[in-house]
Short mmCIF file of N, CA and C in Angstrom, two decimals:
data_model
loop_
_atom_site.label_atom_id
_atom_site.label_comp_id
_atom_site.label_asym_id
_atom_site.label_seq_id
_atom_site.Cartn_x
_atom_site.Cartn_y
_atom_site.Cartn_z
N MET U 4 1.02 -1.04 0.08
CA MET U 4 0.00 -0.12 0.07
C MET U 4 0.95 1.19 -0.31
N LYS U 5 0.75 2.50 -0.65
CA LYS U 5 1.02 3.42 -1.03
C LYS U 5 0.65 4.32 0.06
N LEU U 6 1.35 5.35 0.91
CA LEU U 6 0.71 6.11 1.68
C LEU U 6 0.93 7.33 0.91
N LEU U 7 -0.31 7.91 0.89
CA LEU U 7 0.01 9.44 -0.19
C LEU U 7 -0.85 10.08 0.68
N GLY U 8 -0.85 11.72 0.45
CA GLY U 8 -1.03 12.74 1.35
C GLY U 8 0.36 13.52 2.70
N ASP U 9 -0.86 14.33 3.17
CA ASP U 9 -0.08 14.64 4.07
C ASP U 9 0.46 14.10 5.13
N LEU U 10 1.58 14.11 5.56
CA LEU U 10 2.32 13.27 6.84
C LEU U 10 1.80 13.88 7.80
N ASN U 11 0.79 14.51 8.27
CA ASN U 11 -0.02 15.14 9.87
C ASN U 11 -1.08 14.38 9.39
N ASN U 12 -2.05 13.77 8.36
CA ASN U 12 -2.97 13.23 8.12
C ASN U 12 -2.82 11.22 7.99
N ILE U 13 -1.57 11.14 8.77
CA ILE U 13 -1.38 9.52 8.65
C ILE U 13 -1.09 9.30 9.80
N PHE U 14 -1.45 8.18 10.57
CA PHE U 14 -1.24 8.27 12.14
C PHE U 14 -1.25 6.51 12.30
N PHE U 15 -0.44 6.41 13.33
CA PHE U 15 -0.02 4.84 13.67
C PHE U 15 -0.40 4.75 15.14
N THR U 16 -0.78 3.61 15.72
CA THR U 16 -0.96 3.34 17.18
C THR U 16 -1.06 1.77 17.46
N SER U 17 -1.10 1.30 18.61
CA SER U 17 -1.21 -0.18 18.80
C SER U 17 -1.76 -0.39 20.01
N ASP U 18 -2.30 -1.39 20.69
CA ASP U 18 -2.08 -1.65 22.12
C ASP U 18 -3.03 -0.95 22.96
N HIS U 19 -4.21 -0.73 22.53
CA HIS U 19 -5.13 -0.06 23.30
C HIS U 19 -6.14 -1.12 24.50
N HIS U 20 -6.22 -2.19 23.92
CA HIS U 20 -6.85 -3.28 25.03
C HIS U 20 -7.78 -2.45 25.48
N PHE U 21 -8.86 -2.06 24.71
CA PHE U 21 -10.21 -1.42 25.01
C PHE U 21 -10.84 -2.67 25.84
N GLY U 22 -11.31 -1.78 27.13
CA GLY U 22 -11.95 -2.81 27.80
C GLY U 22 -11.28 -3.87 29.06
N HIS U 23 -9.89 -3.79 28.68
CA HIS U 23 -8.91 -4.79 29.59
C HIS U 23 -8.72 -4.02 30.61
N ALA U 24 -9.14 -4.36 31.90
CA ALA U 24 -9.27 -3.81 33.19
C ALA U 24 -7.55 -4.31 33.55
N ASN U 25 -7.16 -5.41 33.36
CA ASN U 25 -5.84 -5.46 34.20
C ASN U 25 -4.75 -4.98 33.33
N ILE U 26 -5.16 -4.49 32.14
CA ILE U 26 -3.63 -3.97 31.52
C ILE U 26 -3.48 -2.49 32.13
N ILE U 27 -4.67 -2.49 32.84
CA ILE U 27 -3.87 -0.74 33.44
C ILE U 27 -3.18 -1.08 34.72
N LYS U 28 -2.86 -2.44 35.28
CA LYS U 28 -2.16 -2.88 36.41
C LYS U 28 -0.65 -3.04 35.72
N TYR U 29 -0.86 -4.13 34.48
CA TYR U 29 0.07 -4.60 33.87
C TYR U 29 0.90 -3.51 33.55
N SER U 30 0.14 -2.72 32.59
CA SER U 30 0.95 -1.38 31.66
C SER U 30 1.04 -0.09 32.87
N GLN U 31 0.76 -0.47 34.45
CA GLN U 31 0.87 0.95 34.87
C GLN U 31 0.17 2.18 34.33
N ARG U 32 -1.02 2.10 33.79
CA ARG U 32 -1.72 3.00 32.98
C ARG U 32 -1.83 3.64 34.32
N PRO U 33 -2.52 5.32 33.80
CA PRO U 33 -3.10 6.02 34.66
C PRO U 33 -4.69 6.17 35.28
N PHE U 34 -5.27 5.10 35.04
CA PHE U 34 -6.60 4.78 34.70
C PHE U 34 -7.02 4.14 36.26
N GLU U 35 -8.32 4.43 37.01
CA GLU U 35 -8.92 4.20 37.81
C GLU U 35 -9.54 2.95 37.49
N SER U 36 -9.72 3.07 36.46
CA SER U 36 -11.14 1.71 35.41
C SER U 36 -11.07 1.45 33.87
N ALA U 37 -11.70 0.59 33.78
CA ALA U 37 -11.44 0.74 31.81
C ALA U 37 -12.16 1.24 31.56
N LEU U 38 -13.29 1.51 32.25
CA LEU U 38 -14.42 2.55 31.27
C LEU U 38 -13.79 3.92 31.35
N GLU U 39 -13.08 4.32 32.59
CA GLU U 39 -12.38 5.32 32.40
C GLU U 39 -11.52 5.29 31.47
N MET U 40 -10.38 4.16 31.36
CA MET U 40 -9.05 4.23 29.94
C MET U 40 -9.82 4.11 28.73
N ASP U 41 -11.23 3.33 28.58
CA ASP U 41 -11.74 3.49 27.12
C ASP U 41 -11.93 5.00 26.91
N GLN U 42 -12.43 5.84 27.62
CA GLN U 42 -13.24 7.08 27.51
C GLN U 42 -12.10 7.68 27.26
N ALA U 43 -10.79 7.78 27.90
CA ALA U 43 -9.53 8.63 27.72
C ALA U 43 -8.99 8.39 26.36
N LEU U 44 -9.05 6.91 25.96
CA LEU U 44 -8.35 6.81 24.86
C LEU U 44 -9.06 6.93 23.47
N ILE U 45 -10.25 6.91 23.71
CA ILE U 45 -11.02 7.53 22.51
C ILE U 45 -11.40 9.07 22.52
N GLU U 46 -11.08 9.56 23.62
CA GLU U 46 -11.12 11.02 23.89
C GLU U 46 -9.84 11.66 22.61
N ASN U 47 -8.41 10.88 23.52
CA ASN U 47 -7.45 11.02 22.80
C ASN U 47 -6.82 10.70 21.37
N TRP U 48 -7.84 9.58 20.66
CA TRP U 48 -7.58 9.70 19.58
C TRP U 48 -8.50 10.51 18.50
N ASN U 49 -9.72 10.64 19.10
CA ASN U 49 -10.46 11.78 18.29
C ASN U 49 -9.79 13.31 18.43
N ALA U 50 -9.19 13.81 19.20
CA ALA U 50 -8.64 15.07 19.24
C ALA U 50 -7.45 15.19 18.35
N VAL U 51 -6.87 13.76 17.92
CA VAL U 51 -6.02 14.13 16.76
C VAL U 51 -6.21 13.71 15.57
N VAL U 52 -7.25 12.97 15.53
CA VAL U 52 -7.60 11.90 14.19
C VAL U 52 -8.98 12.64 13.53
N LYS U 53 -8.64 13.26 12.56
CA LYS U 53 -9.83 14.16 12.07
C LYS U 53 -10.73 12.85 10.48
N PRO U 54 -11.66 12.99 10.73
CA PRO U 54 -12.95 11.92 10.02
C PRO U 54 -12.40 11.17 8.52
N ASN U 55 -11.53 11.94 7.77
CA ASN U 55 -10.73 11.10 6.71
C ASN U 55 -9.34 10.69 6.54
N ASP U 56 -9.06 10.95 8.29
CA ASP U 56 -7.47 10.60 8.04
C ASP U 56 -7.44 9.26 8.50
N LEU U 57 -5.88 8.85 7.66
CA LEU U 57 -5.64 7.16 7.80
C LEU U 57 -5.16 6.64 8.98
N VAL U 58 -5.53 5.75 9.57
CA VAL U 58 -4.88 5.31 10.86
C VAL U 58 -4.66 4.26 10.85
N PHE U 59 -3.40 3.75 10.74
CA PHE U 59 -3.13 1.93 10.99
C PHE U 59 -2.83 1.94 12.46
N HIS U 60 -3.87 0.62 12.61
CA HIS U 60 -3.66 -0.07 14.19
C HIS U 60 -2.70 -1.10 14.18
N LEU U 61 -1.93 -1.41 14.87
CA LEU U 61 -1.03 -3.02 14.82
C LEU U 61 -1.05 -3.86 16.08
N GLY U 62 -2.50 -4.15 16.34
CA GLY U 62 -3.46 -4.92 17.27
C GLY U 62 -3.24 -5.09 18.15
N ASP U 63 -3.89 -5.62 19.48
CA ASP U 63 -4.63 -6.02 20.75
C ASP U 63 -5.24 -4.38 20.44
N PHE U 64 -6.40 -4.45 20.06
CA PHE U 64 -7.41 -3.48 19.77
C PHE U 64 -8.09 -3.78 21.31
N THR U 65 -8.84 -5.19 20.90
CA THR U 65 -9.58 -5.61 22.38
C THR U 65 -9.78 -6.86 22.41
N PHE U 66 -9.86 -7.37 23.45
CA PHE U 66 -10.15 -8.90 23.46
C PHE U 66 -11.69 -9.20 23.50
N HIS U 67 -12.34 -8.44 23.93
CA HIS U 67 -13.84 -8.45 23.79
C HIS U 67 -14.88 -8.11 22.52
N GLN U 68 -15.90 -8.76 22.29
CA GLN U 68 -16.39 -9.01 21.66
C GLN U 68 -17.48 -8.01 21.03
N HIS U 69 -16.96 -6.89 21.36
CA HIS U 69 -17.53 -5.74 21.35
C HIS U 69 -16.93 -4.78 20.45
N ALA U 70 -15.66 -5.15 19.47
CA ALA U 70 -14.73 -4.38 18.83
C ALA U 70 -15.60 -3.03 18.42
N SER U 71 -16.83 -3.60 17.48
CA SER U 71 -17.71 -3.01 16.65
C SER U 71 -18.22 -1.55 17.28
N GLN U 72 -18.48 -1.31 19.15
CA GLN U 72 -18.54 -0.32 19.62
C GLN U 72 -17.31 0.39 19.69
N TYR U 73 -16.44 -0.24 19.46
CA TYR U 73 -15.30 1.03 19.89
C TYR U 73 -14.84 1.34 18.53
N PHE U 74 -14.77 0.88 17.47
CA PHE U 74 -14.49 1.45 16.30
C PHE U 74 -15.52 2.47 15.48
N ALA U 75 -16.39 2.09 16.09
CA ALA U 75 -17.84 3.57 15.68
C ALA U 75 -17.66 4.53 16.82
N ALA U 76 -16.81 4.57 17.65
CA ALA U 76 -16.40 5.82 18.47
C ALA U 76 -15.29 6.37 17.58
N LEU U 77 -14.56 6.13 16.96
CA LEU U 77 -13.67 7.19 16.55
C LEU U 77 -13.26 7.05 15.36
N ASN U 78 -12.55 8.14 15.03
CA ASN U 78 -12.81 8.76 13.77
C ASN U 78 -11.56 8.09 12.94
N GLY U 79 -11.60 8.31 11.64
CA GLY U 79 -10.72 7.88 10.64
C GLY U 79 -11.21 7.29 9.62
N GLN U 80 -10.22 6.76 8.83
CA GLN U 80 -10.35 5.34 7.53
C GLN U 80 -9.26 4.14 8.28
N ILE U 81 -9.78 3.28 9.25
CA ILE U 81 -8.86 2.65 9.97
C ILE U 81 -8.62 1.39 9.29
N HIS U 82 -7.34 1.09 9.33
CA HIS U 82 -6.86 -0.25 8.82
C HIS U 82 -6.08 -0.70 10.14
N ILE U 83 -6.36 -1.92 10.24
CA ILE U 83 -5.85 -2.74 10.97
C ILE U 83 -5.35 -4.18 10.76
N LEU U 84 -4.10 -4.53 11.28
CA LEU U 84 -3.31 -5.66 11.18
C LEU U 84 -4.40 -6.76 11.83
N LYS U 85 -4.66 -7.97 11.02
CA LYS U 85 -5.65 -8.79 11.05
C LYS U 85 -4.46 -10.25 11.95
N LEU U 86 -4.44 -10.36 13.24
CA LEU U 86 -3.97 -11.14 14.00
C LEU U 86 -4.77 -11.82 14.63
N GLU U 87 -4.85 -13.11 13.81
CA GLU U 87 -6.31 -13.75 14.37
C GLU U 87 -5.72 -14.68 16.03
N TRP U 88 -4.96 -14.49 16.60
CA TRP U 88 -4.32 -14.83 17.94
C TRP U 88 -4.57 -13.82 19.09
N HIS U 89 -4.04 -14.00 19.90
CA HIS U 89 -3.63 -13.38 21.16
C HIS U 89 -5.20 -12.14 21.32
N HIS U 90 -5.13 -11.16 21.51
CA HIS U 90 -6.03 -10.55 22.31
C HIS U 90 -7.37 -9.75 21.10
N ASP U 91 -7.01 -9.81 19.87
CA ASP U 91 -7.84 -9.70 19.04
C ASP U 91 -8.65 -11.37 18.57
N ARG U 92 -8.02 -12.17 18.93
CA ARG U 92 -8.84 -13.39 18.04
C ARG U 92 -10.54 -13.59 18.48
N ARG U 93 -10.61 -13.21 19.74
CA ARG U 93 -12.32 -13.26 19.99
C ARG U 93 -13.09 -12.31 19.26
N TRP U 94 -12.63 -11.06 18.94
CA TRP U 94 -13.78 -10.29 18.22
C TRP U 94 -13.70 -10.52 16.83
N LEU U 95 -12.20 -11.07 16.63
CA LEU U 95 -12.38 -11.30 15.05
C LEU U 95 -13.16 -12.46 14.69
N GLU U 96 -13.38 -13.29 15.53
CA GLU U 96 -14.06 -14.62 15.47
C GLU U 96 -15.45 -14.37 15.06
N THR U 97 -16.05 -13.17 15.70
CA THR U 97 -17.45 -13.04 15.89
C THR U 97 -17.75 -11.80 15.01
N GLU U 98 -16.97 -10.47 15.06
CA GLU U 98 -17.42 -9.77 14.33
C GLU U 98 -16.27 -8.91 13.07
N GLY U 99 -15.68 -9.94 12.83
CA GLY U 99 -14.42 -9.38 12.00
C GLY U 99 -14.76 -9.67 10.33
N HIS U 100 -15.99 -10.27 9.99
CA HIS U 100 -16.15 -10.33 8.87
C HIS U 100 -17.51 -9.37 8.76
N LYS U 101 -17.58 -8.72 9.45
CA LYS U 101 -19.22 -7.75 9.25
C LYS U 101 -19.31 -6.25 8.98
N GLY U 102 -18.36 -5.82 8.48
CA GLY U 102 -18.58 -4.73 7.76
C GLY U 102 -18.04 -3.45 9.13
N LEU U 103 -17.46 -3.49 9.89
CA LEU U 103 -16.97 -2.73 10.66
C LEU U 103 -16.91 -1.55 10.16
N LEU U 104 -17.52 -0.62 10.83
CA LEU U 104 -17.59 1.04 10.43
C LEU U 104 -16.75 1.65 11.59
N SER U 105 -16.34 3.02 11.40
CA SER U 105 -15.79 3.91 12.00
C SER U 105 -17.04 4.84 12.31
N LYS U 106 -16.13 5.78 13.40
CA LYS U 106 -17.48 7.00 13.52
C LYS U 106 -17.47 7.91 12.37
N SER U 107 -16.49 7.80 11.43
CA SER U 107 -16.81 8.81 10.12
C SER U 107 -17.36 7.94 9.14
N GLY U 108 -17.53 6.65 9.37
CA GLY U 108 -18.71 5.93 8.54
C GLY U 108 -17.89 5.15 7.19
N HIS U 109 -16.54 5.38 7.49
CA HIS U 109 -15.28 4.33 7.15
C HIS U 109 -15.33 2.89 7.34
N VAL U 110 -15.51 2.15 6.08
CA VAL U 110 -15.42 0.32 6.27
C VAL U 110 -14.02 0.44 6.99
N VAL U 111 -13.76 -0.41 8.48
CA VAL U 111 -12.26 -0.58 8.56
C VAL U 111 -12.05 -1.69 7.91
N GLN U 112 -10.65 -1.47 7.14
CA GLN U 112 -10.01 -2.47 6.72
C GLN U 112 -9.37 -3.64 7.16
N PHE U 113 -9.04 -4.50 6.73
CA PHE U 113 -8.10 -5.25 7.50
C PHE U 113 -6.56 -5.92 6.58
N LEU U 114 -5.70 -5.59 7.10
CA LEU U 114 -4.40 -6.14 6.50
C LEU U 114 -3.51 -6.93 7.05
N PRO U 115 -2.70 -7.67 5.84
CA PRO U 115 -2.15 -9.04 6.92
C PRO U 115 -1.41 -8.51 7.86
N ALA U 116 -0.77 -9.79 8.83
CA ALA U 116 0.05 -9.13 9.94
C ALA U 116 1.28 -8.63 10.01
N LEU U 117 2.16 -9.17 8.86
CA LEU U 117 3.07 -8.58 8.39
C LEU U 117 2.78 -7.54 7.08
N THR U 118 2.96 -6.08 6.87
CA THR U 118 2.64 -5.64 6.06
C THR U 118 3.67 -4.45 5.60
N VAL U 119 4.09 -4.63 4.50
CA VAL U 119 5.17 -3.29 4.46
C VAL U 119 4.42 -2.18 3.11
N LEU U 120 4.26 -1.20 4.08
CA LEU U 120 3.79 0.12 3.13
C LEU U 120 4.97 0.94 2.58
N SER U 121 4.50 2.00 1.62
CA SER U 121 5.42 2.56 0.88
C SER U 121 4.99 4.00 0.85
N CYS U 122 6.31 4.84 1.21
CA CYS U 122 6.00 6.34 1.46
C CYS U 122 6.56 7.27 -0.03
N ALA U 123 6.89 7.61 -0.83
CA ALA U 123 7.45 8.36 -1.60
C ALA U 123 7.69 9.82 -1.12
N ALA U 124 6.93 10.07 0.00
CA ALA U 124 7.20 11.85 0.71
C ALA U 124 8.59 11.58 1.36
N LEU U 125 8.78 10.23 1.85
CA LEU U 125 9.98 10.07 2.88
C LEU U 125 10.87 9.37 2.56
N GLY U 126 11.05 8.91 0.89
CA GLY U 126 12.21 8.24 0.32
C GLY U 126 13.21 9.56 0.11
N ASP U 127 13.93 8.97 -0.73
CA ASP U 127 15.12 9.79 -0.94
C ASP U 127 15.13 10.06 -2.21
N GLY U 128 13.77 10.21 -3.14
CA GLY U 128 13.60 11.10 -4.64
C GLY U 128 13.93 9.91 -5.45
N LYS U 129 14.37 9.00 -4.91
CA LYS U 129 14.71 7.71 -6.28
C LYS U 129 13.63 6.67 -5.99
N TYR U 130 13.59 6.10 -4.59
CA TYR U 130 13.01 5.06 -4.11
C TYR U 130 12.03 5.43 -2.67
N PRO U 131 10.90 5.22 -2.79
CA PRO U 131 10.17 5.59 -1.76
C PRO U 131 10.57 5.07 -0.29
N LEU U 132 10.25 5.22 0.57
CA LEU U 132 10.57 4.30 1.90
C LEU U 132 9.96 3.94 2.29
N PRO U 133 10.31 2.08 2.38
CA PRO U 133 9.56 1.29 2.87
C PRO U 133 9.37 1.38 4.53
N ILE U 134 8.31 0.65 5.02
CA ILE U 134 7.78 0.91 6.22
C ILE U 134 7.13 -0.47 6.91
N THR U 135 7.58 -1.40 7.29
CA THR U 135 7.05 -2.62 7.90
C THR U 135 6.43 -2.10 9.10
N ILE U 136 5.23 -2.91 9.11
CA ILE U 136 4.28 -2.63 10.45
C ILE U 136 3.82 -4.14 10.51
N SER U 137 4.10 -4.47 11.79
CA SER U 137 3.80 -5.43 12.60
C SER U 137 3.37 -5.29 14.30
N HIS U 138 2.90 -6.40 14.70
CA HIS U 138 2.40 -6.27 15.67
C HIS U 138 3.63 -6.39 16.59
N TYR U 139 4.49 -7.48 16.24
CA TYR U 139 5.89 -7.61 17.16
C TYR U 139 6.60 -7.04 16.52
N PRO U 140 8.09 -6.75 17.58
CA PRO U 140 9.07 -6.10 16.87
C PRO U 140 9.70 -7.15 16.27
N LEU U 141 10.48 -6.75 15.25
CA LEU U 141 11.40 -7.70 14.31
C LEU U 141 12.53 -7.48 14.47
N ALA U 142 13.23 -8.35 14.51
CA ALA U 142 14.95 -8.20 14.37
C ALA U 142 15.22 -7.91 13.09
N GLN U 143 15.03 -8.37 11.73
CA GLN U 143 15.19 -7.70 10.75
C GLN U 143 13.76 -7.13 9.63
N TRP U 144 13.79 -6.18 8.82
CA TRP U 144 12.61 -5.94 7.99
C TRP U 144 13.53 -5.76 6.61
N GLU U 145 12.12 -4.91 5.96
CA GLU U 145 12.54 -4.36 4.93
C GLU U 145 13.45 -3.62 4.63
N ALA U 146 14.59 -3.99 4.00
CA ALA U 146 15.63 -2.79 3.65
C ALA U 146 16.08 -2.21 5.03
N SER U 147 15.97 -3.02 6.18
CA SER U 147 16.30 -2.42 7.32
C SER U 147 17.86 -1.71 7.10
N HIS U 148 18.93 -2.10 6.42
CA HIS U 148 20.25 -1.77 6.14
C HIS U 148 20.34 -1.12 5.14
N HIS U 149 19.02 -0.34 4.63
CA HIS U 149 19.11 0.88 3.90
C HIS U 149 18.39 1.79 4.65
N GLY U 150 17.94 1.93 6.01
CA GLY U 150 17.50 2.72 6.56
C GLY U 150 16.02 2.63 6.55
N ALA U 151 14.91 2.07 5.98
CA ALA U 151 13.90 1.81 5.83
C ALA U 151 13.34 1.57 7.70
N TRP U 152 11.95 1.92 7.81
CA TRP U 152 11.49 1.66 9.25
C TRP U 152 10.86 0.44 9.38
N HIS U 153 10.69 0.01 10.94
CA HIS U 153 10.02 -0.98 11.37
C HIS U 153 8.91 0.14 12.44
N LEU U 154 7.83 0.01 12.40
CA LEU U 154 6.92 0.16 13.31
C LEU U 154 6.00 -0.67 13.94
N HIS U 155 5.81 -0.57 15.20
CA HIS U 155 5.22 -2.49 15.86
C HIS U 155 4.42 -1.75 17.03
N GLY U 156 3.96 -2.82 17.97
CA GLY U 156 3.40 -2.75 19.44
C GLY U 156 3.86 -3.43 19.94
N HIS U 157 3.03 -4.28 20.91
CA HIS U 157 3.08 -5.26 21.49
C HIS U 157 3.96 -5.14 23.16
N SER U 158 4.90 -4.18 22.91
CA SER U 158 6.14 -4.33 24.13
C SER U 158 5.20 -3.24 24.99
N HIS U 159 4.52 -2.45 24.80
CA HIS U 159 4.11 -1.34 25.81
C HIS U 159 5.21 -0.18 25.90
N GLY U 160 5.77 -0.07 25.44
CA GLY U 160 7.32 0.69 25.37
C GLY U 160 8.06 0.38 26.17
N GLN U 161 8.35 -1.17 26.31
CA GLN U 161 9.53 -1.59 27.18
C GLN U 161 10.32 -2.06 26.17
N TYR U 162 10.52 -2.11 24.51
CA TYR U 162 10.85 -2.33 23.69
C TYR U 162 12.18 -1.06 22.89
N LEU U 163 13.33 -1.39 22.90
CA LEU U 163 14.42 -0.28 22.19
C LEU U 163 15.17 -0.87 21.46
N ASP U 164 15.39 -0.97 19.96
CA ASP U 164 16.48 -1.80 19.22
C ASP U 164 17.61 -1.57 19.71
N PRO U 165 18.06 -2.43 19.90
CA PRO U 165 19.49 -2.56 20.68
C PRO U 165 20.36 -1.83 19.92
N ASN U 166 20.22 -1.49 18.75
CA ASN U 166 21.10 -1.13 17.53
C ASN U 166 20.83 0.39 16.87
N ASN U 167 19.62 0.48 18.15
CA ASN U 167 19.31 2.30 17.35
C ASN U 167 18.87 2.37 16.26
N ARG U 168 18.32 1.33 15.44
CA ARG U 168 17.64 1.36 13.89
C ARG U 168 16.76 2.29 14.21
N LYS U 169 15.98 2.16 12.87
CA LYS U 169 14.81 2.99 12.61
C LYS U 169 13.35 2.25 12.60
N CYS U 170 13.27 1.52 14.34
CA CYS U 170 12.50 0.70 14.74
C CYS U 170 11.66 1.11 16.03
N LEU U 171 10.33 1.65 15.97
CA LEU U 171 10.06 1.94 17.17
C LEU U 171 8.62 1.54 17.36
N ASP U 172 8.01 1.65 18.83
CA ASP U 172 7.15 0.86 19.16
C ASP U 172 5.90 2.10 19.08
N VAL U 173 4.70 2.20 18.74
CA VAL U 173 4.06 3.29 18.35
C VAL U 173 2.53 2.72 19.17
N GLY U 174 2.77 1.65 20.11
CA GLY U 174 1.38 1.48 21.12
C GLY U 174 1.52 2.73 21.74
N VAL U 175 -0.10 2.82 22.55
CA VAL U 175 -0.65 3.92 23.22
C VAL U 175 0.46 4.20 24.83
N ASP U 176 0.89 3.16 25.43
CA ASP U 176 1.89 3.37 26.37
C ASP U 176 3.08 3.94 25.94
N ALA U 177 3.57 3.89 24.78
CA ALA U 177 4.81 4.44 24.30
C ALA U 177 4.35 5.80 23.72
N MET U 178 3.35 6.17 23.41
CA MET U 178 2.86 7.60 22.53
C MET U 178 2.12 8.34 23.20
N LYS U 179 2.05 8.65 24.47
CA LYS U 179 0.99 9.68 25.27
C LYS U 179 -0.39 8.99 25.22
N TYR U 180 -0.46 7.71 25.07
CA TYR U 180 -2.35 7.05 25.23
C TYR U 180 -2.80 7.83 23.75
N GLN U 181 -2.13 8.39 22.50
CA GLN U 181 -2.60 8.46 21.40
C GLN U 181 -2.25 8.48 19.83
N PRO U 182 -3.07 8.02 19.07
CA PRO U 182 -2.27 7.81 17.68
C PRO U 182 -1.05 8.87 17.52
N VAL U 183 0.18 8.54 16.70
CA VAL U 183 1.22 8.88 16.20
C VAL U 183 1.26 9.62 14.97
N SER U 184 1.36 10.85 14.42
CA SER U 184 1.28 10.79 13.04
C SER U 184 2.60 10.61 12.35
N LEU U 185 2.60 10.31 11.31
CA LEU U 185 3.85 10.00 10.32
C LEU U 185 5.04 11.31 10.44
N GLU U 186 4.49 12.64 10.43
CA GLU U 186 4.88 13.53 10.12
C GLU U 186 5.82 13.44 11.97
N GLN U 187 4.86 13.11 12.65
CA GLN U 187 5.83 13.10 14.46
C GLN U 187 6.49 12.05 14.23
N LEU U 188 6.65 11.07 13.83
CA LEU U 188 7.56 9.55 13.45
C LEU U 188 8.38 10.13 12.92
N ARG U 189 8.22 10.89 11.33
CA ARG U 189 9.70 11.38 10.62
C ARG U 189 10.60 12.00 11.58
N VAL U 190 10.02 12.76 12.37
CA VAL U 190 11.15 13.65 13.48
C VAL U 190 11.79 12.65 14.59
N MET U 191 10.77 11.88 15.06
CA MET U 191 11.59 10.72 15.76
C MET U 191 12.70 10.06 15.55
N MET U 192 12.62 9.79 14.32
CA MET U 192 13.44 8.85 13.57
C MET U 192 14.71 9.71 13.20
N LEU U 193 14.83 10.63 13.14
CA LEU U 193 15.62 11.54 12.90
C LEU U 193 17.16 11.38 12.96
N GLY U 194 17.05 10.90 15.03
CA GLY U 194 18.36 10.51 15.24
C GLY U 194 18.65 8.81 15.35
N ARG U 195 18.09 8.11 14.88
CA ARG U 195 18.54 6.59 14.49
C ARG U 195 18.90 6.45 13.29
N GLY U 196 19.47 5.39 13.54
CA GLY U 196 20.10 4.31 12.29
C GLY U 196 20.68 5.05 11.21
#
């Protein structure tokens, strides 16, 4: 998939764990209850994502079977990695093929668990920048030795690439509990690899 448009209108995020009360303790989130957490995460998302912005969610959205209610509260054109295991397994089994809609009325799109995006605006003028997205951090990814990016979730802000390559956790615990724009990521990647 080619990323087109303004870098401020393309977002990445992961690991919301909507409805998961224990994640508050596990990840030391600053919320008193799952309801408070869900409301804050939805407000934070909608504060930065406009109705037609593009959002890539890298998994662990919710393990509850009410994913449709969460998607319906969130702005944007949402693309989510289809992880048919772990936390997303339950809602994918029951709701994953029912034409889920975002608050903006866009159909939620599913992507393979390992996806390589292409961004000409961040390329070198000759080649677009490959951006590999997955739920888990990878040891190697497409063109990593040429400065390509890898965006992941899963680690809840606890994983840093030991070689300081262009690899970054975009999960909510690492990104102030909100999606992060491609422009913000560009700035974060400046000092890496």
